Amino acid sequence: MTVAAASAPQRRLSQLDFVVLSLYWVAIGYLWNSLTALILPDMIIQLVGRANEGVAASFLKGLGTLVAVTWQPIVGGISDRTVTPWGRRRPFIAAGTAGDLIFLVGIALAGNYWWLVVFYFLLQLSSNTAQAPYQGLLPDVVPAGQRSSASGYYGVANLVGIAGGVVGAGLLLGHLGRTAAITSIGVVLLVAMLVTVFRVPDRAVPVASGFRSLKELLGTTFGIPLRNRPFVWLMASRLMIFMGFGGLQNFAFFYFDNVFFRHDSKATALAASTLLGFSIAIAAVVSWPASRLSDRTGRRPLIAVAGLFGALGTLVLVFSHYQFLPDALIRPLAHFLKLPELAAQATLTGIVIGVGLGMFFSVDWAFIQDIIPAHEGGLYMGFSNIATAGAGIIAVFIGGPLLDLFNRGPKILGLPGGFPVVFSLFVVWFVIGSLSILKVPERRRV
């Protein structure tokens, strides 16, 4: 199968074309969601203990933010201007994935916290090397009239990756251990990379000649996107909403561990992965119809509503240690999951969160493509990673110290004090993201 390239007359893509184009999204989601939601929190607790888990996670992921917000835009802009016999995106995707495999082995073998920091930093570097050119490859191939469909497929692919990461890798972590979970990440990355580089054409003409100096490189990378005001407002909204979702993802493990399952990492992993699994399942159901609806209503209303659903789900979760659902619903679920009843009730919060997640993922990519210049996808999508991979890391960097500080104080709402404080912060981020998107004009292209 071949897919139309941007430099050739673009034909309408088939469903199989969209599946092939989306596979590396699955791998990206599997990689980062299994690590940030389950594997890294489990390693941090083992290596530094619960008393310092927030600060340790904050430092680790804050360091990764430096890579996410600097290297991905740079390598994306370079790929826009690269000329090789193998295309302008493929070499970066292949090399970055090869680095991922090496540094995942390092994480698996890390015997102390500081080795974990080193290999996590290197993994961020290699993964971002692949991600920006891959994201630039997608608009090279997708015709403007099929952006809504593509966004829906990419949203589902993200959700499949997240589901695999938090459910599949969670089961592997709980039953077979960390090595099996990390091995599964490497297998998914390798398969997705091979399909992408051998089945998706990369024949688009570079947007300009190569950078002549470091000054030109940095000025273009961090200057041009900031002059596009609709793009800046969209990134502000995207950052806030992703910080809310990323915060929930990163702190779900700590929440269940502290509130329901102290010193039982297997039960904690099961509960956290179940909550995230419910979120992803609902999001997958919502994603496709929401992407089609955006052609009629516009992208902006759906993103605004998505943020509000995220805020509502966060509020429900923070009160989930009080029973508010009937026994007839909670008891069968608790028996099936082999969890305490209130912990089972907390996992159902994922249904509300999933509606917002699905609506957001379904239209986010299409809205970005509507407002960025053609054939500069590497630069702009790389820059957008500040609000993608960076959001969860920023959420942990801010929320981690607050969690430790208030957990050492008195309880709030019957919980360790850090959780009501940090979850309230997530609600604020969701609301700000919903309001910020209203500043972005609709510029749909058909």
Short mmCIF file of C-alpha atoms in Angstrom, two decimals:
data_model
loop_
_atom_site.label_atom_id
_atom_site.label_comp_id
_atom_site.label_asym_id
_atom_site.label_seq_id
_atom_site.Cartn_x
_atom_site.Cartn_y
_atom_site.Cartn_z
CA MET A 1 0.00 0.00 0.00
CA THR A 2 1.15 3.53 -0.71
CA VAL A 3 -0.06 6.85 0.62
CA ALA A 4 -0.15 10.07 -1.40
CA ALA A 5 2.78 12.39 -0.63
CA ALA A 6 2.48 16.16 -0.32
CA SER A 7 4.61 16.89 -3.35
CA ALA A 8 2.40 14.73 -5.59
CA PRO A 9 -1.23 15.44 -6.53
CA GLN A 10 -2.98 14.39 -3.34
CA ARG A 11 -5.65 11.74 -3.59
CA ARG A 12 -8.23 10.98 -0.96
CA LEU A 13 -6.86 8.59 1.62
CA SER A 14 -8.50 5.29 2.45
CA GLN A 15 -9.18 3.95 5.92
CA LEU A 16 -6.16 1.68 5.62
CA ASP A 17 -4.00 4.69 4.70
CA PHE A 18 -5.09 6.44 7.90
CA VAL A 19 -4.35 3.35 9.98
CA VAL A 20 -0.81 3.14 8.58
CA LEU A 21 -0.23 6.86 9.13
CA SER A 22 -1.44 6.62 12.72
CA LEU A 23 0.61 3.65 13.94
CA TYR A 24 3.52 5.64 15.31
CA TRP A 25 1.02 7.65 17.38
CA VAL A 26 0.15 4.36 19.06
CA ALA A 27 3.81 3.78 19.89
CA ILE A 28 4.31 7.30 21.26
CA GLY A 29 1.24 6.96 23.47
CA TYR A 30 2.31 3.51 24.67
CA LEU A 31 5.81 4.71 25.50
CA TRP A 32 5.05 7.82 27.50
CA ASN A 33 1.84 6.78 29.19
CA SER A 34 3.18 3.47 30.48
CA LEU A 35 6.28 5.23 31.79
CA THR A 36 4.70 8.30 33.36
CA ALA A 37 1.56 6.70 34.76
CA LEU A 38 2.96 3.43 36.10
CA ILE A 39 6.60 2.47 35.60
CA LEU A 40 8.30 5.67 36.76
CA PRO A 41 6.06 6.22 39.81
CA ASP A 42 6.69 2.61 40.84
CA MET A 43 10.45 3.03 40.40
CA ILE A 44 10.47 6.37 42.24
CA ILE A 45 8.69 4.88 45.26
CA GLN A 46 11.19 2.01 45.34
CA LEU A 47 14.27 4.19 44.86
CA VAL A 48 13.49 7.24 47.05
CA GLY A 49 10.49 6.27 49.20
CA ARG A 50 7.06 7.84 49.64
CA ALA A 51 8.23 10.79 51.75
CA ASN A 52 10.04 12.33 48.75
CA GLU A 53 8.09 10.87 45.83
CA GLY A 54 6.64 14.21 44.68
CA VAL A 55 9.94 16.07 44.59
CA ALA A 56 11.73 13.15 42.93
CA ALA A 57 9.08 12.90 40.22
CA SER A 58 9.08 16.67 39.80
CA PHE A 59 12.84 16.86 39.25
CA LEU A 60 12.94 13.87 36.92
CA LYS A 61 10.17 15.07 34.67
CA GLY A 62 11.13 18.73 34.92
CA LEU A 63 14.48 17.81 33.41
CA GLY A 64 12.63 16.10 30.59
CA THR A 65 10.67 19.30 29.98
CA LEU A 66 13.88 21.07 28.95
CA VAL A 67 14.29 18.58 26.12
CA ALA A 68 10.62 18.62 25.13
CA VAL A 69 10.42 22.41 24.80
CA THR A 70 13.77 22.95 23.09
CA TRP A 71 14.95 19.96 21.10
CA GLN A 72 11.71 18.89 19.42
CA PRO A 73 11.03 22.29 17.75
CA ILE A 74 14.67 22.46 16.63
CA VAL A 75 14.77 18.99 15.10
CA GLY A 76 11.33 19.55 13.55
CA GLY A 77 12.51 22.73 11.83
CA ILE A 78 15.67 20.99 10.64
CA SER A 79 13.62 18.15 9.14
CA ASP A 80 11.52 20.69 7.18
CA ARG A 81 14.72 21.69 5.36
CA THR A 82 16.50 18.32 5.15
CA VAL A 83 17.35 16.62 1.84
CA THR A 84 18.42 12.96 1.87
CA PRO A 85 17.90 10.04 -0.54
CA TRP A 86 15.59 8.58 2.13
CA GLY A 87 13.43 11.69 2.46
CA ARG A 88 13.37 14.56 4.94
CA ARG A 89 11.53 12.84 7.85
CA ARG A 90 12.45 9.14 7.78
CA PRO A 91 16.10 9.36 8.93
CA PHE A 92 15.07 11.18 12.10
CA ILE A 93 12.24 8.74 12.85
CA ALA A 94 14.53 5.70 12.47
CA ALA A 95 17.48 7.16 14.41
CA GLY A 96 15.31 8.48 17.23
CA THR A 97 13.56 5.14 17.68
CA ALA A 98 16.90 3.29 17.75
CA GLY A 99 17.96 5.59 20.59
CA ASP A 100 14.69 4.89 22.41
CA LEU A 101 15.44 1.16 22.44
CA ILE A 102 18.91 1.69 23.89
CA PHE A 103 17.85 4.09 26.63
CA LEU A 104 14.86 1.99 27.66
CA VAL A 105 17.33 -0.75 28.48
CA GLY A 106 19.20 1.77 30.63
CA ILE A 107 16.02 2.65 32.53
CA ALA A 108 15.27 -1.03 33.12
CA LEU A 109 18.75 -1.55 34.57
CA ALA A 110 18.92 1.68 36.60
CA GLY A 111 19.95 0.72 40.12
CA ASN A 112 19.50 4.11 41.74
CA TYR A 113 17.59 7.34 41.23
CA TRP A 114 20.40 9.25 39.51
CA TRP A 115 20.95 6.60 36.85
CA LEU A 116 17.21 6.75 36.24
CA VAL A 117 17.52 10.51 35.73
CA VAL A 118 20.36 10.08 33.21
CA PHE A 119 18.59 7.50 31.06
CA TYR A 120 15.26 9.32 31.24
CA PHE A 121 16.94 12.47 29.93
CA LEU A 122 18.55 10.53 27.06
CA LEU A 123 15.22 8.84 26.26
CA GLN A 124 13.56 12.26 26.05
CA LEU A 125 16.28 13.37 23.63
CA SER A 126 15.94 10.38 21.31
CA SER A 127 12.15 10.23 21.42
CA ASN A 128 11.79 13.90 20.55
CA THR A 129 14.20 13.38 17.66
CA ALA A 130 11.67 10.99 16.13
CA GLN A 131 8.44 12.69 17.16
CA ALA A 132 8.78 16.11 15.53
CA PRO A 133 9.64 14.80 12.03
CA TYR A 134 6.88 12.19 12.35
CA GLN A 135 4.34 14.88 13.22
CA GLY A 136 5.63 16.93 10.28
CA LEU A 137 5.18 13.94 7.97
CA LEU A 138 1.45 13.72 8.64
CA PRO A 139 0.36 17.07 7.12
CA ASP A 140 2.71 16.36 4.19
CA VAL A 141 0.45 13.43 3.31
CA VAL A 142 -3.10 14.32 4.41
CA PRO A 143 -5.24 16.43 2.00
CA ALA A 144 -6.82 19.52 3.57
CA GLY A 145 -10.33 18.19 3.00
CA GLN A 146 -9.63 15.09 5.09
CA ARG A 147 -8.17 16.77 8.17
CA SER A 148 -11.19 16.01 10.34
CA SER A 149 -11.00 12.32 9.43
CA ALA A 150 -7.25 12.28 10.03
CA SER A 151 -7.68 14.01 13.38
CA GLY A 152 -10.21 11.40 14.41
CA TYR A 153 -7.87 8.56 13.46
CA TYR A 154 -4.93 10.19 15.21
CA GLY A 155 -7.06 10.75 18.28
CA VAL A 156 -8.04 7.09 18.37
CA ALA A 157 -4.42 6.05 17.76
CA ASN A 158 -3.30 8.18 20.71
CA LEU A 159 -5.98 6.57 22.85
CA VAL A 160 -5.01 3.07 21.74
CA GLY A 161 -1.43 3.86 22.71
CA ILE A 162 -2.52 5.25 26.06
CA ALA A 163 -4.73 2.22 26.65
CA GLY A 164 -1.90 -0.14 25.81
CA GLY A 165 0.42 1.80 28.07
CA VAL A 166 -1.76 2.09 31.15
CA VAL A 167 -3.72 -1.16 30.84
CA GLY A 168 -1.49 -3.56 28.92
CA ALA A 169 1.78 -2.40 30.43
CA GLY A 170 0.02 -2.08 33.78
CA LEU A 171 -0.96 -5.74 33.70
CA LEU A 172 2.57 -6.71 32.67
CA LEU A 173 4.02 -4.58 35.47
CA GLY A 174 1.65 -6.06 38.03
CA HIS A 175 2.02 -9.72 37.00
CA LEU A 176 5.40 -10.11 35.26
CA GLY A 177 7.40 -7.15 36.55
CA ARG A 178 9.12 -4.05 35.24
CA THR A 179 11.38 -5.76 32.70
CA ALA A 180 8.41 -7.26 30.85
CA ALA A 181 6.59 -3.91 30.79
CA ILE A 182 9.62 -2.06 29.41
CA THR A 183 10.30 -4.80 26.86
CA SER A 184 6.78 -4.39 25.54
CA ILE A 185 7.45 -0.68 24.97
CA GLY A 186 10.49 -1.48 22.85
CA VAL A 187 8.58 -4.00 20.73
CA VAL A 188 5.74 -1.56 20.03
CA LEU A 189 8.17 1.24 19.10
CA LEU A 190 10.19 -0.96 16.75
CA VAL A 191 7.17 -2.33 14.88
CA ALA A 192 5.54 1.10 14.48
CA MET A 193 8.79 2.66 13.28
CA LEU A 194 9.38 -0.02 10.64
CA VAL A 195 5.84 0.32 9.28
CA THR A 196 6.13 4.12 9.15
CA VAL A 197 9.49 4.40 7.43
CA PHE A 198 8.82 1.63 4.89
CA ARG A 199 5.13 2.18 4.11
CA VAL A 200 4.59 5.96 4.29
CA PRO A 201 6.21 7.95 1.44
CA ASP A 202 8.43 10.90 2.30
CA ARG A 203 8.76 12.88 -0.93
CA ALA A 204 7.66 16.39 0.05
CA VAL A 205 9.96 19.16 -1.16
CA PRO A 206 11.86 20.94 1.68
CA VAL A 207 10.30 24.27 2.57
CA ALA A 208 13.64 26.14 2.33
CA SER A 209 17.38 25.59 2.18
CA GLY A 210 19.23 24.42 5.25
CA PHE A 211 20.00 26.74 8.15
CA ARG A 212 23.19 28.73 7.59
CA SER A 213 23.97 29.48 11.23
CA LEU A 214 22.96 28.64 14.77
CA LYS A 215 21.45 32.13 15.09
CA GLU A 216 19.18 31.52 12.08
CA LEU A 217 18.22 28.10 13.43
CA LEU A 218 17.22 29.40 16.86
CA GLY A 219 15.60 32.55 15.51
CA THR A 220 13.42 30.58 13.11
CA THR A 221 12.56 27.82 15.57
CA PHE A 222 11.52 30.01 18.48
CA GLY A 223 10.58 33.21 16.64
CA ILE A 224 8.34 32.39 13.68
CA PRO A 225 5.67 30.35 15.55
CA LEU A 226 5.35 33.06 18.20
CA ARG A 227 4.42 35.62 15.54
CA ASN A 228 1.35 33.58 14.62
CA ARG A 229 -1.16 34.88 17.22
CA PRO A 230 -3.90 32.28 16.58
CA PHE A 231 -1.27 29.57 16.96
CA VAL A 232 -0.04 31.10 20.23
CA TRP A 233 -3.56 31.18 21.70
CA LEU A 234 -4.18 27.62 20.54
CA MET A 235 -0.95 26.50 22.19
CA ALA A 236 -1.91 28.26 25.42
CA SER A 237 -5.25 26.45 25.47
CA ARG A 238 -3.63 23.16 24.49
CA LEU A 239 -1.01 23.50 27.21
CA MET A 240 -3.56 24.15 29.96
CA ILE A 241 -5.89 21.30 28.95
CA PHE A 242 -3.02 18.86 28.49
CA MET A 243 -1.63 19.90 31.88
CA GLY A 244 -4.96 18.97 33.42
CA PHE A 245 -5.13 15.58 31.71
CA GLY A 246 -1.41 14.99 32.26
CA GLY A 247 -1.69 15.85 35.93
CA LEU A 248 -4.51 13.35 36.41
CA GLN A 249 -2.52 10.69 34.59
CA ASN A 250 0.66 11.27 36.57
CA PHE A 251 -0.96 11.57 40.01
CA ALA A 252 -3.55 8.78 39.70
CA PHE A 253 -1.03 6.19 40.89
CA PHE A 254 -0.05 8.33 43.90
CA TYR A 255 -3.73 9.06 44.66
CA PHE A 256 -4.75 5.40 44.87
CA ASP A 257 -1.58 4.48 46.72
CA ASN A 258 -2.07 7.12 49.43
CA VAL A 259 -5.87 6.99 49.78
CA PHE A 260 -6.71 3.29 49.34
CA PHE A 261 -3.68 0.97 49.06
CA ARG A 262 -0.67 2.06 51.06
CA HIS A 263 2.21 -0.41 50.53
CA ASP A 264 0.32 -2.51 47.95
CA SER A 265 1.81 -1.56 44.58
CA LYS A 266 -0.02 -4.29 42.64
CA ALA A 267 -3.47 -3.16 43.81
CA THR A 268 -2.48 0.45 43.19
CA ALA A 269 -1.36 -0.31 39.64
CA LEU A 270 -4.59 -2.20 38.97
CA ALA A 271 -6.82 0.64 40.24
CA ALA A 272 -4.89 3.39 38.46
CA SER A 273 -4.81 1.49 35.19
CA THR A 274 -8.55 0.73 35.49
CA LEU A 275 -9.42 4.42 35.93
CA LEU A 276 -7.28 5.38 32.97
CA GLY A 277 -8.65 2.42 31.01
CA PHE A 278 -12.24 3.62 31.51
CA SER A 279 -11.15 7.09 30.38
CA ILE A 280 -9.56 5.75 27.23
CA ALA A 281 -12.44 3.43 26.34
CA ILE A 282 -14.99 6.24 26.56
CA ALA A 283 -12.64 8.61 24.71
CA ALA A 284 -12.29 6.12 21.86
CA VAL A 285 -16.08 5.91 21.52
CA VAL A 286 -16.41 9.73 21.54
CA SER A 287 -13.46 10.53 19.30
CA TRP A 288 -14.73 9.58 15.85
CA PRO A 289 -18.22 11.18 16.01
CA ALA A 290 -16.71 14.30 17.60
CA SER A 291 -14.24 14.67 14.72
CA ARG A 292 -17.10 14.54 12.21
CA LEU A 293 -19.19 16.95 14.28
CA SER A 294 -16.35 19.50 14.22
CA ASP A 295 -16.90 19.99 10.48
CA ARG A 296 -20.37 21.35 11.31
CA THR A 297 -19.85 23.16 14.61
CA GLY A 298 -16.22 24.18 14.21
CA ARG A 299 -13.29 22.96 16.25
CA ARG A 300 -13.38 25.64 18.93
CA PRO A 301 -16.66 24.72 20.73
CA LEU A 302 -15.67 21.08 21.09
CA ILE A 303 -12.29 21.91 22.61
CA ALA A 304 -13.91 24.32 25.07
CA VAL A 305 -16.43 21.68 26.18
CA ALA A 306 -13.65 19.07 26.41
CA GLY A 307 -11.82 21.18 28.98
CA LEU A 308 -14.97 21.60 31.05
CA PHE A 309 -15.55 17.83 31.10
CA GLY A 310 -11.98 17.40 32.32
CA ALA A 311 -12.63 19.86 35.15
CA LEU A 312 -15.86 18.08 36.13
CA GLY A 313 -14.17 14.67 36.15
CA THR A 314 -11.39 15.99 38.37
CA LEU A 315 -13.88 17.33 40.90
CA VAL A 316 -15.74 14.02 40.98
CA LEU A 317 -12.49 12.11 41.53
CA VAL A 318 -11.38 14.21 44.48
CA PHE A 319 -14.67 13.41 46.28
CA SER A 320 -14.72 9.73 45.28
CA HIS A 321 -13.64 8.51 48.72
CA TYR A 322 -17.21 9.35 49.78
CA GLN A 323 -19.81 6.94 48.42
CA PHE A 324 -22.22 8.64 46.02
CA LEU A 325 -23.15 5.73 43.71
CA PRO A 326 -25.59 2.93 44.65
CA ASP A 327 -24.34 -0.35 46.07
CA ALA A 328 -25.96 -2.19 43.15
CA LEU A 329 -23.43 -0.56 40.82
CA ILE A 330 -20.33 -0.45 43.02
CA ARG A 331 -20.38 -3.94 44.56
CA PRO A 332 -20.35 -5.95 41.31
CA LEU A 333 -17.55 -3.76 39.94
CA ALA A 334 -15.54 -4.06 43.15
CA HIS A 335 -15.99 -7.83 43.13
CA PHE A 336 -14.95 -8.08 39.48
CA LEU A 337 -11.85 -5.89 39.97
CA LYS A 338 -11.09 -7.31 43.43
CA LEU A 339 -10.83 -3.80 44.81
CA PRO A 340 -12.41 -2.07 47.83
CA GLU A 341 -15.80 -0.55 46.97
CA LEU A 342 -14.76 3.11 47.21
CA ALA A 343 -11.65 2.44 45.13
CA ALA A 344 -13.87 0.81 42.50
CA GLN A 345 -16.15 3.86 42.60
CA ALA A 346 -13.14 6.12 42.02
CA THR A 347 -12.23 4.23 38.86
CA LEU A 348 -15.62 5.13 37.35
CA THR A 349 -14.56 8.77 37.32
CA GLY A 350 -12.74 7.81 34.15
CA ILE A 351 -16.06 7.85 32.28
CA VAL A 352 -16.47 11.62 32.74
CA ILE A 353 -12.80 12.30 32.09
CA GLY A 354 -12.95 10.13 28.98
CA VAL A 355 -15.67 12.24 27.35
CA GLY A 356 -13.45 15.32 27.57
CA LEU A 357 -10.36 13.41 26.50
CA GLY A 358 -12.07 11.97 23.42
CA MET A 359 -13.51 15.31 22.31
CA PHE A 360 -10.14 17.01 22.70
CA PHE A 361 -8.06 14.41 20.89
CA SER A 362 -10.57 14.16 18.07
CA VAL A 363 -10.26 17.77 16.87
CA ASP A 364 -6.96 19.06 18.28
CA TRP A 365 -4.73 17.98 15.37
CA ALA A 366 -7.16 19.27 12.74
CA PHE A 367 -7.42 22.68 14.41
CA ILE A 368 -3.63 23.06 14.43
CA GLN A 369 -3.42 22.18 10.73
CA ASP A 370 -6.13 24.76 9.97
CA ILE A 371 -4.00 27.63 11.24
CA ILE A 372 -0.36 26.74 10.46
CA PRO A 373 1.43 27.35 7.13
CA ALA A 374 1.50 24.49 4.66
CA HIS A 375 4.64 22.31 4.50
CA GLU A 376 6.10 23.65 7.79
CA GLY A 377 4.59 20.91 9.88
CA GLY A 378 7.91 19.84 11.39
CA LEU A 379 8.57 23.29 12.87
CA TYR A 380 5.04 24.01 14.09
CA MET A 381 4.21 20.52 15.31
CA GLY A 382 7.59 20.34 17.01
CA PHE A 383 6.85 23.65 18.69
CA SER A 384 3.44 22.35 19.72
CA ASN A 385 5.18 19.63 21.72
CA ILE A 386 5.64 22.23 24.44
CA ALA A 387 1.95 21.65 25.05
CA THR A 388 2.03 17.89 24.43
CA ALA A 389 4.89 15.95 25.98
CA GLY A 390 5.81 18.94 28.12
CA ALA A 391 2.39 19.44 29.70
CA GLY A 392 2.37 16.38 31.92
CA ILE A 393 5.95 17.06 32.94
CA ILE A 394 5.14 20.66 33.83
CA ALA A 395 2.10 19.47 35.78
CA VAL A 396 4.29 17.16 37.84
CA PHE A 397 7.00 19.80 38.23
CA ILE A 398 4.45 22.18 39.76
CA GLY A 399 2.21 19.67 41.49
CA GLY A 400 4.88 17.40 42.97
CA PRO A 401 6.27 19.81 45.58
CA LEU A 402 2.73 20.96 46.46
CA LEU A 403 1.68 17.34 46.96
CA ASP A 404 4.53 16.61 49.38
CA LEU A 405 4.11 19.92 51.24
CA PHE A 406 0.38 19.60 51.90
CA ASN A 407 0.51 15.84 52.50
CA ARG A 408 2.70 16.60 55.51
CA GLY A 409 -0.02 18.84 56.94
CA PRO A 410 -3.57 18.15 58.16
CA LYS A 411 -6.10 16.29 56.08
CA ILE A 412 -8.41 18.23 53.75
CA LEU A 413 -11.83 16.80 52.81
CA GLY A 414 -10.81 13.61 54.57
CA LEU A 415 -7.82 13.12 52.27
CA PRO A 416 -4.08 13.64 52.61
CA GLY A 417 -4.02 17.40 52.12
CA GLY A 418 -1.92 17.44 48.97
CA PHE A 419 -4.53 15.77 46.78
CA PRO A 420 -7.38 18.30 47.17
CA VAL A 421 -4.87 21.12 46.60
CA VAL A 422 -3.25 19.62 43.52
CA PHE A 423 -6.52 18.41 41.98
CA SER A 424 -8.02 21.89 42.47
CA LEU A 425 -5.07 23.21 40.47
CA PHE A 426 -5.95 20.79 37.67
CA VAL A 427 -9.52 22.14 37.62
CA VAL A 428 -8.18 25.68 37.22
CA TRP A 429 -5.98 24.61 34.31
CA PHE A 430 -8.89 22.95 32.53
CA VAL A 431 -11.06 26.05 32.88
CA ILE A 432 -8.31 28.39 31.67
CA GLY A 433 -7.75 26.12 28.66
CA SER A 434 -11.45 26.20 27.79
CA LEU A 435 -11.53 29.99 27.95
CA SER A 436 -8.28 30.46 26.01
CA ILE A 437 -9.52 28.52 22.98
CA LEU A 438 -12.21 31.18 22.48
CA LYS A 439 -9.44 33.56 21.35
CA VAL A 440 -8.58 31.35 18.35
CA PRO A 441 -10.48 32.25 15.15
CA GLU A 442 -11.96 29.44 13.09
CA ARG A 443 -10.13 29.11 9.78
CA ARG A 444 -11.40 25.84 8.44
CA ARG A 445 -10.08 24.81 5.03
CA VAL A 446 -12.03 22.58 2.74
#
